[in-house]
Coordinates of C-alpha atoms and ligand atoms in Angstrom, one line a residue:
Chain A
X1 CA -49.7 -0.3 -28.0
X2 CA -50.9 0.5 -24.5
X3 CA -48.7 0.1 -21.5
X4 CA -49.7 0.7 -17.8
X5 CA -47.1 0.9 -15.1
X6 CA -45.3 3.0 -12.6
X7 CA -43.5 6.1 -13.8
X8 CA -39.8 6.3 -12.8
X9 CA -38.7 9.8 -13.2
X10 CA -35.0 10.6 -14.2
X11 CA -33.4 13.9 -15.0
X12 CA -31.9 15.6 -18.1
X13 CA -29.0 14.3 -20.2
X14 CA -29.1 10.7 -18.8
X15 CA -26.2 9.3 -20.7
X16 CA -25.4 5.8 -21.8
X17 CA -22.7 5.4 -19.1
X18 CA -25.5 6.0 -16.6
X19 CA -27.9 3.6 -18.3
X20 CA -25.3 0.8 -18.5
X21 CA -21.7 1.5 -17.4
X22 CA -18.9 0.3 -19.7
X23 CA -17.7 -2.4 -17.2
X24 CA -20.9 -4.3 -18.0
X25 CA -20.4 -4.3 -21.7
X26 CA -18.8 -7.7 -21.8
X27 CA -22.1 -9.4 -22.5
X28 CA -25.0 -9.0 -24.9
X29 CA -27.5 -10.9 -22.7
X30 CA -30.6 -8.8 -22.1
X31 CA -31.4 -10.2 -18.6
X32 CA -27.8 -9.7 -17.5
X33 CA -27.7 -6.1 -18.8
X34 CA -31.2 -5.5 -17.4
X35 CA -30.0 -6.4 -13.9
X36 CA -27.5 -3.5 -14.1
X37 CA -29.9 -1.0 -15.8
X38 CA -29.3 2.6 -14.6
X39 CA -26.6 1.4 -12.2
X40 CA -24.4 4.3 -13.5
X41 CA -27.1 6.6 -12.1
X42 CA -27.6 4.8 -8.8
X43 CA -26.6 1.4 -7.6
X44 CA -29.6 -0.8 -7.3
X45 CA -31.9 1.6 -9.2
X46 CA -33.4 -1.3 -11.0
X47 CA -34.6 -3.0 -7.8
X48 CA -37.6 -0.8 -7.6
X49 CA -38.7 -1.5 -11.2
X50 CA -41.6 -4.0 -12.1
X51 CA -42.4 -5.5 -15.4
X52 CA -44.1 -2.9 -17.7
X53 CA -42.9 0.1 -15.7
X54 CA -42.1 3.3 -17.6
X55 CA -39.1 5.6 -17.6
X56 CA -40.1 9.3 -17.7
X57 CA -37.0 11.3 -18.6
X58 CA -35.9 14.9 -19.2
X59 CA -34.0 16.3 -22.1
X60 CA -31.6 14.4 -24.4
X61 CA -32.2 10.9 -22.9
X62 CA -29.6 8.4 -24.0
X63 CA -26.8 10.8 -25.0
X64 CA -23.3 9.5 -25.2
X65 CA -22.1 6.3 -26.8
X66 CA -23.7 4.3 -29.5
X67 CA -23.9 1.2 -27.3
X68 CA -27.1 -0.7 -28.0
X69 CA -26.6 -2.4 -24.7
X70 CA -28.4 0.7 -23.3
X71 CA -31.9 0.1 -24.9
X72 CA -31.3 -3.7 -24.4
X73 CA -30.7 -3.2 -20.7
X74 CA -33.9 -1.1 -20.4
X75 CA -35.9 -3.8 -22.1
X76 CA -34.1 -6.4 -20.0
X77 CA -35.3 -4.6 -16.9
X78 CA -38.8 -5.1 -18.1
X79 CA -39.4 -1.5 -19.3
X80 CA -41.1 -1.4 -22.8
X81 CA -41.5 2.4 -23.1
X82 CA -39.5 5.5 -22.4
X83 CA -41.2 8.9 -22.6
X84 CA -38.8 11.9 -22.5
X85 CA -38.7 15.6 -23.2
X86 CA -36.3 14.6 -26.0
X87 CA -33.9 11.8 -27.0
X88 CA -30.3 11.7 -28.2
X89 CA -30.4 10.6 -31.9
X90 CA -28.3 7.4 -31.8
X91 CA -30.3 6.2 -28.9
X92 CA -33.5 7.1 -30.7
X93 CA -32.6 4.9 -33.7
X94 CA -31.3 2.1 -31.4
X95 CA -34.5 2.1 -29.4
X96 CA -36.8 1.4 -32.3
X97 CA -34.4 -1.0 -33.9
X98 CA -34.5 -3.1 -30.8
X99 CA -38.3 -2.7 -30.2
X100 CA -38.1 -0.2 -27.3
X101 CA -40.8 2.4 -27.9
X102 CA -39.8 6.0 -27.4
X103 CA -42.2 9.0 -27.2
X104 CA -41.1 12.6 -27.3
X105 CA -43.2 14.7 -25.0
X106 CA -41.5 18.1 -24.9
X107 CA -42.0 20.5 -22.0
X108 CA -45.2 18.8 -20.8
X109 CA -43.0 16.0 -19.4
X110 CA -43.0 18.0 -16.2
X111 CA -46.6 17.1 -15.7
X112 CA -45.5 13.5 -15.1
X113 CA -44.2 12.7 -11.6
X114 CA -42.1 10.0 -10.1
X115 CA -44.1 7.0 -8.8
X116 CA -47.4 7.9 -10.6
X117 CA -49.5 5.1 -12.1
X118 CA -49.6 5.9 -15.8
X119 CA -50.9 4.5 -19.1
X120 CA -49.1 5.3 -22.3
X121 CA -51.0 4.9 -25.6
X122 CA -48.2 5.0 -28.3
X123 CA -50.6 5.1 -31.2
X124 CA -52.7 8.0 -30.0
X125 CA -49.7 9.8 -28.4
X126 CA -51.4 10.0 -24.9
X127 CA -50.1 9.5 -21.4
X128 CA -52.8 9.2 -18.7
X129 CA -52.3 9.7 -15.0
X130 CA -54.6 6.9 -13.8
X131 CA -55.1 8.5 -10.4
X132 CA -56.4 11.8 -11.7
X133 CA -57.4 11.0 -15.2
X134 CA -55.2 13.9 -16.5
X135 CA -53.9 13.3 -20.0
X136 CA -50.6 14.6 -21.4
X137 CA -50.5 14.7 -25.2
X138 CA -47.5 14.0 -27.3
X139 CA -46.7 13.2 -30.9
X140 CA -47.4 9.5 -31.7
X141 CA -44.6 7.3 -33.1
X142 CA -43.6 8.7 -36.5
X143 CA -44.8 6.6 -39.5
X144 CA -41.3 5.6 -40.6
X145 CA -40.4 4.3 -37.1
X146 CA -43.7 2.6 -36.8
X147 CA -42.9 0.8 -40.1
X148 CA -39.7 -0.6 -38.5
X149 CA -41.7 -1.6 -35.3
X150 CA -44.4 -3.2 -37.5
X151 CA -41.8 -5.1 -39.5
X152 CA -40.7 -6.5 -36.1
X153 CA -37.6 -4.3 -35.6
X154 CA -34.7 -3.6 -38.0
X155 CA -33.6 -7.2 -38.1
X156 CA -36.8 -8.4 -39.6
X157 CA -36.9 -5.3 -41.9
X158 CA -33.5 -6.1 -43.3
X159 CA -34.2 -9.8 -43.5
X160 CA -37.1 -9.1 -45.8
X161 CA -35.0 -6.8 -47.9
X162 CA -32.2 -9.4 -48.2
X163 CA -34.6 -12.1 -49.1
X164 CA -35.7 -9.5 -51.8
Chain B
X1 CA -31.1 24.0 -54.7
X2 CA -28.0 25.2 -52.9
X3 CA -26.8 22.5 -50.5
X4 CA -25.1 22.5 -47.2
X5 CA -22.1 20.2 -46.9
X6 CA -24.3 17.6 -45.2
X7 CA -26.9 17.8 -48.0
X8 CA -24.3 17.7 -50.7
X9 CA -22.7 14.5 -49.5
X10 CA -26.0 12.8 -48.9
X11 CA -27.1 13.8 -52.4
X12 CA -24.0 12.2 -53.9
X13 CA -25.0 8.9 -52.3
X14 CA -28.7 8.7 -53.2
X15 CA -30.8 8.7 -56.2
X16 CA -33.6 10.5 -54.4
X17 CA -33.7 14.3 -54.8
X18 CA -32.8 16.0 -51.6
X19 CA -35.2 18.8 -50.9
X20 CA -34.2 19.8 -47.4
X21 CA -34.1 19.0 -43.7
X22 CA -36.5 16.4 -42.3
X23 CA -36.6 14.2 -45.4
X24 CA -35.7 10.6 -44.9
X25 CA -33.4 9.2 -47.6
X26 CA -31.8 5.9 -48.3
X27 CA -28.1 6.3 -49.0
X28 CA -25.2 4.0 -50.2
X29 CA -22.4 4.0 -47.7
X30 CA -18.7 4.2 -48.4
X31 CA -17.6 2.3 -45.2
X32 CA -19.0 0.6 -42.2
X33 CA -17.2 0.3 -38.9
X34 CA -17.6 -1.6 -35.6
X35 CA -15.3 -2.3 -32.6
X36 CA -14.8 -5.0 -30.0
X37 CA -17.8 -3.8 -27.9
X38 CA -20.3 -3.1 -30.7
X39 CA -19.3 -5.6 -33.4
X40 CA -20.5 -8.8 -31.5
X41 CA -24.0 -7.3 -31.4
X42 CA -23.8 -6.2 -35.0
X43 CA -22.7 -9.7 -36.0
X44 CA -25.5 -11.2 -34.1
X45 CA -28.0 -8.9 -35.9
X46 CA -26.3 -9.6 -39.2
X47 CA -26.8 -13.3 -38.8
X48 CA -30.4 -12.9 -37.6
X49 CA -31.1 -11.0 -40.7
X50 CA -30.1 -14.0 -42.7
X51 CA -27.1 -12.3 -44.3
X52 CA -24.3 -14.6 -45.3
X53 CA -21.8 -12.1 -46.8
X54 CA -20.8 -8.5 -46.2
X55 CA -21.7 -6.0 -48.9
X56 CA -18.0 -5.3 -49.7
X57 CA -15.2 -7.0 -47.8
X58 CA -12.9 -4.0 -48.4
X59 CA -15.3 -1.5 -46.9
X60 CA -16.2 -3.2 -43.6
X61 CA -13.8 -2.1 -40.9
X62 CA -13.5 -4.1 -37.7
X63 CA -11.2 -2.6 -35.1
X64 CA -10.7 -4.2 -31.7
X65 CA -9.5 -1.2 -29.8
X66 CA -11.6 -0.8 -26.6
X67 CA -10.6 -3.5 -24.2
X68 CA -7.5 -4.6 -26.0
X69 CA -5.0 -6.1 -25.2
X70 CA -7.9 -8.1 -23.8
X71 CA -8.5 -7.1 -20.2
X72 CA -10.4 -10.3 -19.1
X73 CA -11.9 -13.5 -20.4
X74 CA -15.2 -11.9 -21.4
X75 CA -13.5 -9.2 -23.6
X76 CA -11.3 -11.9 -25.1
X77 CA -14.4 -13.9 -26.0
X78 CA -15.8 -10.8 -27.7
X79 CA -12.7 -10.2 -29.7
X80 CA -12.7 -13.8 -30.7
X81 CA -16.2 -13.5 -32.0
X82 CA -15.1 -10.5 -34.1
X83 CA -12.0 -12.2 -35.4
X84 CA -13.8 -15.3 -36.5
X85 CA -16.4 -13.3 -38.3
X86 CA -13.8 -11.2 -40.0
X87 CA -12.0 -14.3 -41.2
X88 CA -15.2 -16.0 -42.3
X89 CA -16.3 -13.0 -44.3
X90 CA -12.8 -12.3 -45.7
X91 CA -12.9 -8.8 -44.2
X92 CA -9.7 -7.0 -45.4
X93 CA -9.6 -4.4 -42.7
X94 CA -9.7 -6.3 -39.5
X95 CA -7.4 -4.9 -36.8
X96 CA -6.1 -6.5 -33.7
X97 CA -2.8 -7.3 -32.1
X98 CA 0.2 -5.1 -33.0
X99 CA -1.7 -3.4 -35.8
X100 CA -4.5 -2.0 -33.8
X101 CA -5.0 1.6 -32.9
X102 CA -8.0 3.7 -31.7
X103 CA -10.4 3.3 -34.5
X104 CA -11.0 7.0 -35.3
X105 CA -7.3 7.7 -35.5
X106 CA -6.5 4.5 -37.4
X107 CA -9.0 4.7 -40.3
X108 CA -8.1 8.2 -41.4
X109 CA -4.4 7.4 -41.1
X110 CA -4.8 4.3 -43.4
X111 CA -6.8 6.3 -45.9
X112 CA -9.9 4.2 -45.4
X113 CA -12.1 7.3 -44.9
X114 CA -11.9 10.5 -46.9
X115 CA -13.6 13.5 -48.3
X116 CA -17.2 13.1 -49.6
X117 CA -17.6 9.6 -48.1
X118 CA -20.5 8.4 -46.0
X119 CA -19.2 6.4 -43.1
X120 CA -21.4 4.8 -40.5
X121 CA -19.9 3.2 -37.4
X122 CA -21.2 1.4 -34.3
X123 CA -19.4 4.0 -32.3
X124 CA -20.6 7.5 -31.5
X125 CA -17.3 9.2 -32.3
X126 CA -17.4 8.0 -35.9
X127 CA -18.2 11.7 -36.5
X128 CA -14.4 12.3 -36.3
X129 CA -14.1 11.8 -40.1
X130 CA -16.1 15.0 -40.6
X131 CA -12.7 16.6 -40.2
X132 CA -11.8 15.2 -43.6
X133 CA -15.1 16.2 -45.2
X134 CA -16.8 12.9 -44.7
X135 CA -20.5 12.6 -43.6
X136 CA -19.7 10.2 -40.8
X137 CA -21.9 9.3 -37.9
X138 CA -22.4 6.8 -35.2
X139 CA -25.3 4.3 -35.0
X140 CA -26.1 1.3 -32.9
X141 CA -25.1 -2.3 -33.7
X142 CA -28.3 -3.3 -35.4
X143 CA -28.2 -0.4 -37.8
X144 CA -24.5 -1.4 -38.4
X145 CA -25.4 -5.0 -38.9
X146 CA -27.9 -4.0 -41.5
X147 CA -25.4 -1.6 -43.2
X148 CA -22.8 -4.4 -43.3
X149 CA -25.2 -6.6 -45.1
X150 CA -26.9 -4.1 -47.4
X151 CA -24.3 -1.4 -48.0
X152 CA -26.9 1.2 -47.4
X153 CA -28.8 2.9 -44.6
X154 CA -31.4 5.6 -44.0
X155 CA -30.8 9.1 -42.8
X156 CA -33.0 12.0 -41.9
X157 CA -31.5 15.0 -43.7
X158 CA -30.3 17.2 -40.8
X159 CA -30.7 20.9 -40.5
X160 CA -27.2 22.6 -40.3
X161 CA -25.8 25.0 -37.8
X162 CA -22.9 26.9 -39.3
X163 CA -20.1 27.7 -36.9
X164 CA -17.9 30.6 -38.0
X165 CA -14.5 30.6 -36.2
X166 CA -12.4 33.7 -36.6
X167 CA -9.2 35.0 -35.0
X168 CA -5.9 33.4 -34.3
X169 CA -5.3 30.7 -31.7
X170 CA -2.8 31.9 -29.0
X171 CA -0.1 29.7 -27.5
X172 CA -1.6 26.7 -25.6
X173 CA -4.9 27.2 -27.4
X174 CA -6.1 24.9 -30.2
X175 CA -8.8 22.8 -31.8
X176 CA -9.9 21.2 -28.5
X177 CA -10.5 24.6 -26.9
X178 CA -12.5 25.9 -29.9
X179 CA -14.7 22.8 -29.6
X180 CA -15.1 22.9 -25.8
X181 CA -16.0 26.6 -26.1
X182 CA -18.7 25.8 -28.6
X183 CA -20.1 22.9 -26.6
X184 CA -20.1 25.2 -23.5
X185 CA -22.1 27.7 -25.5
X186 CA -24.7 25.6 -27.2
X187 CA -24.9 22.8 -24.6
X188 CA -24.8 19.0 -24.9
X189 CA -28.1 19.0 -26.7
X190 CA -27.4 22.2 -28.7
X191 CA -27.0 20.4 -32.0
X192 CA -29.4 17.5 -31.3
X193 CA -30.4 15.8 -34.6
X194 CA -28.3 18.5 -36.4
X195 CA -25.2 18.9 -38.5
X196 CA -22.5 21.3 -37.5
X197 CA -20.6 22.9 -40.3
X198 CA -17.3 24.6 -39.4
X199 CA -15.8 27.5 -41.4
X200 CA -13.7 30.7 -41.0
X201 CA -10.1 31.7 -40.9
X202 CA -9.3 29.9 -37.7
X203 CA -10.6 26.7 -39.2
X204 CA -8.6 27.1 -42.5
X205 CA -5.5 27.6 -40.3
X206 CA -6.1 24.4 -38.4
X207 CA -4.3 21.2 -39.4
X208 CA -6.5 18.3 -40.6
X209 CA -5.7 16.6 -37.3
X210 CA -7.1 19.6 -35.4
X211 CA -10.2 19.5 -37.5
X212 CA -10.7 15.9 -36.6
X213 CA -10.4 16.8 -32.9
X214 CA -13.3 19.2 -33.4
X215 CA -15.4 16.9 -35.5
X216 CA -14.8 14.1 -32.9
X217 CA -16.8 16.0 -30.3
X218 CA -19.7 17.0 -32.5
X219 CA -21.6 14.2 -30.7
X220 CA -20.9 15.9 -27.4
X221 CA -23.1 18.7 -28.6
X222 CA -25.7 16.1 -29.6
X223 CA -24.8 16.5 -33.3
X224 CA -25.2 14.0 -36.1
X225 CA -22.1 15.1 -37.9
X226 CA -19.4 17.8 -37.6
X227 CA -18.3 18.8 -41.1
X228 CA -15.4 20.6 -42.6
X229 CA -15.0 21.4 -46.3
X230 CA -12.2 19.4 -47.8
X231 CA -9.5 21.9 -48.9
X232 CA -5.9 21.6 -50.1
X233 CA -4.7 20.5 -46.7
X234 CA -7.3 17.7 -46.7
X235 CA -6.2 16.5 -50.0
X236 CA -2.6 16.5 -48.9
X237 CA -3.5 14.5 -45.9
X238 CA -5.6 12.1 -47.9
X239 CA -2.9 11.5 -50.5
X240 CA -0.3 10.8 -47.9
X241 CA -2.7 8.3 -46.3
X242 CA -2.9 6.5 -49.6
X243 CA -6.1 7.9 -51.2
X244 CA -5.2 8.9 -54.7
X245 CA -8.6 10.1 -56.0
X246 CA -9.6 12.4 -53.1
X247 CA -11.5 15.5 -54.2
X248 CA -12.2 18.8 -52.6
X249 CA -15.7 19.4 -51.4
X250 CA -17.4 22.5 -50.1
X251 CA -20.9 23.7 -49.3
X252 CA -22.8 25.6 -52.0
X253 CA -22.9 29.4 -51.7
X254 CA -26.4 30.4 -50.5
X255 CA -27.1 27.1 -48.7
X256 CA -29.7 27.4 -46.0
X257 CA -28.6 27.2 -42.4
X258 CA -30.7 26.9 -39.3
X259 CA -28.5 29.4 -37.6
X260 CA -24.9 30.6 -37.3
X261 CA -22.8 30.6 -34.2
X262 CA -19.7 32.9 -34.2
X263 CA -16.6 32.1 -32.2
X264 CA -13.7 34.5 -31.9
X265 CA -10.5 32.7 -30.7
X266 CA -8.6 35.9 -30.2
X267 CA -7.7 36.1 -26.6
X268 CA -9.4 32.8 -25.8
X269 CA -7.9 31.0 -22.8
X270 CA -7.5 27.2 -22.7
X271 CA -10.8 25.7 -21.9
X272 CA -11.7 22.9 -19.4
X273 CA -14.9 20.9 -19.2
X274 CA -15.8 20.2 -15.6
X275 CA -17.7 17.3 -14.2
X276 CA -20.1 15.8 -15.2
X277 CA -21.0 17.0 -18.6
X278 CA -18.9 18.2 -21.5
X279 CA -20.8 21.5 -21.6
X280 CA -19.7 22.6 -18.2
X281 CA -16.9 24.5 -19.7
X282 CA -14.7 27.2 -18.0
X283 CA -11.5 28.9 -18.8
X284 CA -8.6 26.9 -17.2
X285 CA -7.9 29.6 -14.6
X286 CA -11.3 29.1 -13.0
X287 CA -10.4 25.5 -12.3
X288 CA -6.8 26.1 -11.3
X289 CA -5.5 24.6 -8.1
X290 CA -7.7 21.5 -8.1
X291 CA -5.6 18.6 -7.1
X292 CA -5.5 15.7 -9.6
X293 CA -4.5 12.0 -9.2
X294 CA -4.4 11.1 -12.9
X295 CA -3.7 12.7 -16.3
X296 CA -4.6 10.9 -19.5
X297 CA -3.2 12.0 -22.8
X298 CA -4.6 10.0 -25.7
X299 CA -7.9 8.9 -27.2
X300 CA -9.6 9.5 -30.6
X301 CA -9.9 13.2 -29.6
X302 CA -6.3 14.0 -28.8
X303 CA -4.1 11.0 -29.2
X304 CA -2.5 11.9 -32.6
X305 CA 1.1 12.9 -33.2
X306 CA 0.6 16.6 -32.9
X307 CA -1.1 16.0 -29.5
X308 CA 1.9 13.9 -28.5
X309 CA 4.3 16.7 -29.6
X310 CA 2.2 19.3 -27.7
X311 CA 2.4 17.2 -24.5
X312 CA 6.1 16.5 -24.9
X313 CA 6.8 20.2 -25.3
X314 CA 5.4 20.8 -21.8
X315 CA 6.9 17.6 -20.3
X316 CA 10.4 18.1 -21.7
X317 CA 13.0 18.5 -18.8
X318 CA 10.3 18.4 -16.2
X319 CA 9.0 15.8 -13.8
X320 CA 5.4 14.6 -13.3
X321 CA 4.2 15.2 -9.7
X322 CA 4.8 12.0 -7.8
X323 CA 1.2 11.7 -6.7
X324 CA 0.0 11.8 -10.3
X325 CA -0.3 8.9 -12.8
X326 CA 0.4 10.5 -16.1
X327 CA -0.8 8.0 -18.7
X328 CA 0.1 8.5 -22.3
X329 CA -1.5 6.4 -25.0
X330 CA -0.4 7.2 -28.5
X331 CA -3.6 6.4 -30.5
X332 CA -2.0 4.1 -33.2
X333 CA 1.1 2.0 -33.7
X334 CA 2.3 4.6 -36.4
X335 CA 1.9 7.4 -33.9
X336 CA 3.7 5.3 -31.3
X337 CA 6.6 4.8 -33.7
X338 CA 6.7 8.5 -34.6
X339 CA 6.9 9.3 -30.8
X340 CA 9.8 6.9 -30.7
X341 CA 11.7 8.2 -33.7
X342 CA 11.1 11.9 -32.7
X343 CA 12.5 11.3 -29.3
X344 CA 9.2 12.0 -27.5
X345 CA 9.2 8.6 -25.7
X346 CA 12.4 9.6 -24.0
X347 CA 10.8 12.9 -22.9
X348 CA 7.8 11.0 -21.5
X349 CA 9.9 8.4 -19.7
X350 CA 12.3 11.0 -18.3
X351 CA 9.3 12.9 -17.0
X352 CA 8.0 9.8 -15.2
X353 CA 4.9 9.2 -17.4
X354 CA 3.4 5.7 -18.0
X355 CA 3.3 5.0 -21.7
X356 CA 0.7 2.5 -22.8
X357 CA -0.2 0.7 -26.0
X358 CA -2.7 2.2 -28.5
X359 CA -6.0 1.4 -26.8
X360 CA -9.1 3.2 -25.7
X361 CA -8.4 2.0 -22.2
X362 CA -9.2 4.6 -19.5
X363 CA -11.1 6.9 -21.8
X364 CA -14.2 4.8 -21.2
X365 CA -13.2 3.4 -17.9
X366 CA -12.3 0.2 -19.6
X367 CA -8.9 -0.6 -18.2
X368 CA -5.3 0.8 -17.8
X369 CA -6.1 3.7 -15.5
X370 CA -9.4 3.4 -13.6
X371 CA -10.2 6.0 -11.0
X372 CA -11.0 5.2 -7.3
X373 CA -13.8 7.0 -5.4
X374 CA -12.7 10.6 -4.6
X375 CA -10.1 10.6 -7.4
X376 CA -9.9 13.3 -10.0
X377 CA -8.4 13.1 -13.5
X378 CA -7.7 15.6 -16.2
X379 CA -7.9 14.0 -19.6
X380 CA -7.6 14.9 -23.3
X381 CA -10.6 12.6 -24.0
X382 CA -14.1 13.6 -24.8
X383 CA -16.5 12.6 -22.1
X384 CA -16.6 13.4 -18.4
X385 CA -19.9 11.7 -17.5
X386 CA -20.3 10.5 -14.0
X387 CA -18.3 7.3 -13.6
X388 CA -16.9 7.5 -17.1
X389 CA -13.3 6.7 -16.0
X390 CA -14.1 4.5 -13.0
X391 CA -15.9 5.0 -9.7
X392 CA -19.2 7.0 -9.6
X393 CA -17.5 9.1 -7.0
X394 CA -14.6 10.1 -9.3
X395 CA -14.3 13.2 -11.4
X396 CA -13.0 13.8 -14.9
X397 CA -12.0 17.2 -16.3
X398 CA -11.4 17.5 -20.1
X399 CA -8.7 19.7 -21.6
X400 CA -6.2 20.0 -24.4
X401 CA -2.9 18.1 -24.2
X402 CA -0.9 21.1 -23.0
X403 CA -3.2 21.7 -20.0
X404 CA -3.2 18.0 -19.2
X405 CA 0.5 17.7 -19.3
X406 CA 1.1 20.9 -17.3
X407 CA -1.4 19.7 -14.7
X408 CA 0.4 16.4 -14.4
X409 CA 3.6 18.3 -13.5
X410 CA 1.9 20.7 -11.1
X411 CA -0.2 18.0 -9.5
X412 CA -3.1 20.3 -9.9
X413 CA -5.0 21.9 -12.8
X414 CA -2.9 24.8 -14.1
X415 CA -2.6 27.1 -17.1
X416 CA 0.5 25.9 -19.0
X417 CA 1.9 29.4 -19.0
X418 CA 2.0 29.4 -15.2
X419 CA 4.1 26.3 -14.7
Ligands
LIG1 S1 -10.9 6.7 -27.4 FE1 -12.7 6.9 -26.1 S2 -14.2 8.0 -27.2 FE2 -12.6 7.3 -28.6 S3 -13.4 5.4 -29.5 FE3 -12.2 4.9 -27.7 S4 -13.6 4.8 -26.0 FE4 -14.6 5.9 -27.6

């Protein structure tokens, strides 16, 4: 999959309370959660986001609680991909289960700046700065996670298994 | 092959041969947990998967503990969803109303989790049961929905960091301080994707409750699990909780560890995690003198009876500063009752504390003790993220129960010895 959009840079250890504060956890509606995406980081953060924009994060993105409302709120905000230096593990599972694509970039994450127009190629593991043509390489989506994505997320994966 | 504790437990639940870290294995689970926030999503996923029954009605645990007693209409609706599902599926272990307690204190107390189990929960602090020698870890609701239907899930075998804790805890120093100290050293991502395995004299000396306090915060170091061998003390605890067939479990000698971290508790001071991350840890004296508006003693980290006793020992015959809300939440009805019969309730009320029902409440900024902008709290909970207990402009400091109680009395953060 290829996604082109504006990079929104956030820092290290962005936790699930920053992504979606607990007071909003009384719904499972993606649009509603999307309207409050990142409001624990900054009120109104989401107002600058357009459909298909991309979060570019530091280390340990999504740490904290197991709330799946976090990836749902990111997807609800119109963001299909997050690239980060690294991800917290529960968030990592949740992302793929919900269809949010996550790419681990490592230290090269610092080559990507806020507001840049970028294209992410999740199969090749490439992130291109469209203004300069510079490419940042990263590992593509691992085969096991790709399998879950290909099945259409964990729900579909389990449905097939149950239907046996 | 010599197995770490994590590898050993995983091996006992899979037919595949475990060769080492990185391998993805499918495992049978012993128990599956969700709460009033995460269960509605798990139920939704469960239904979308086309499932019509849970894999085992005695091994699905649904605990409505976060926003209960329901704080508003929306949370009441969520609990209703969970209740109706539990009834429709015939789930034996559904907890609400007067039976509910904070899930990670409740399940061990009822003997529903124990040594050698694999437990997955739609709550990040599911790792608490590592204190009993269970491979227990948090996942999201969709994973939990699938586990409720299938009775199995996949794991990536984690590399293990061995934590050797030596020495003797001084007065006012305990399990919480050992863990805060570790998190301060390795950082909030120090055990990312990894297992933590605790050993050493100071660990053998700890009670099972203390071990659960440590295991509880494995996730605050990014860890997948925080594991303790199950020894004689564990068996005693398990038998008392009603698990008759509990067995000891320990890592194999010669197992391979990614690295070892040594902690010496001799001379360690009580530790405090400062805003806004649990790894911003300092000895209490370096934070002394900071005024507080609230103290919270409770949660799945430190809301058990020995924590209540520890707090009461400080609060006895003293008064909480009149500018401080000192909120005490015994984590389960059983603990509440023990506080009552041991006379601790009287101590709390005489001191001017607010004693609440067993609930998560303020720990996640849910209800029953929300902070205004500019307010500062000290809490025995596990997270001090920005806005965790209320306003984005508020602050949370994490400590053990003695420090929290002493600070409530002083009106500022203080070493209990200096009261
Ligand atoms: S007490 Fe706090 S950390 Fe524990 S389960 Fe409840 S909200 Fe989560």
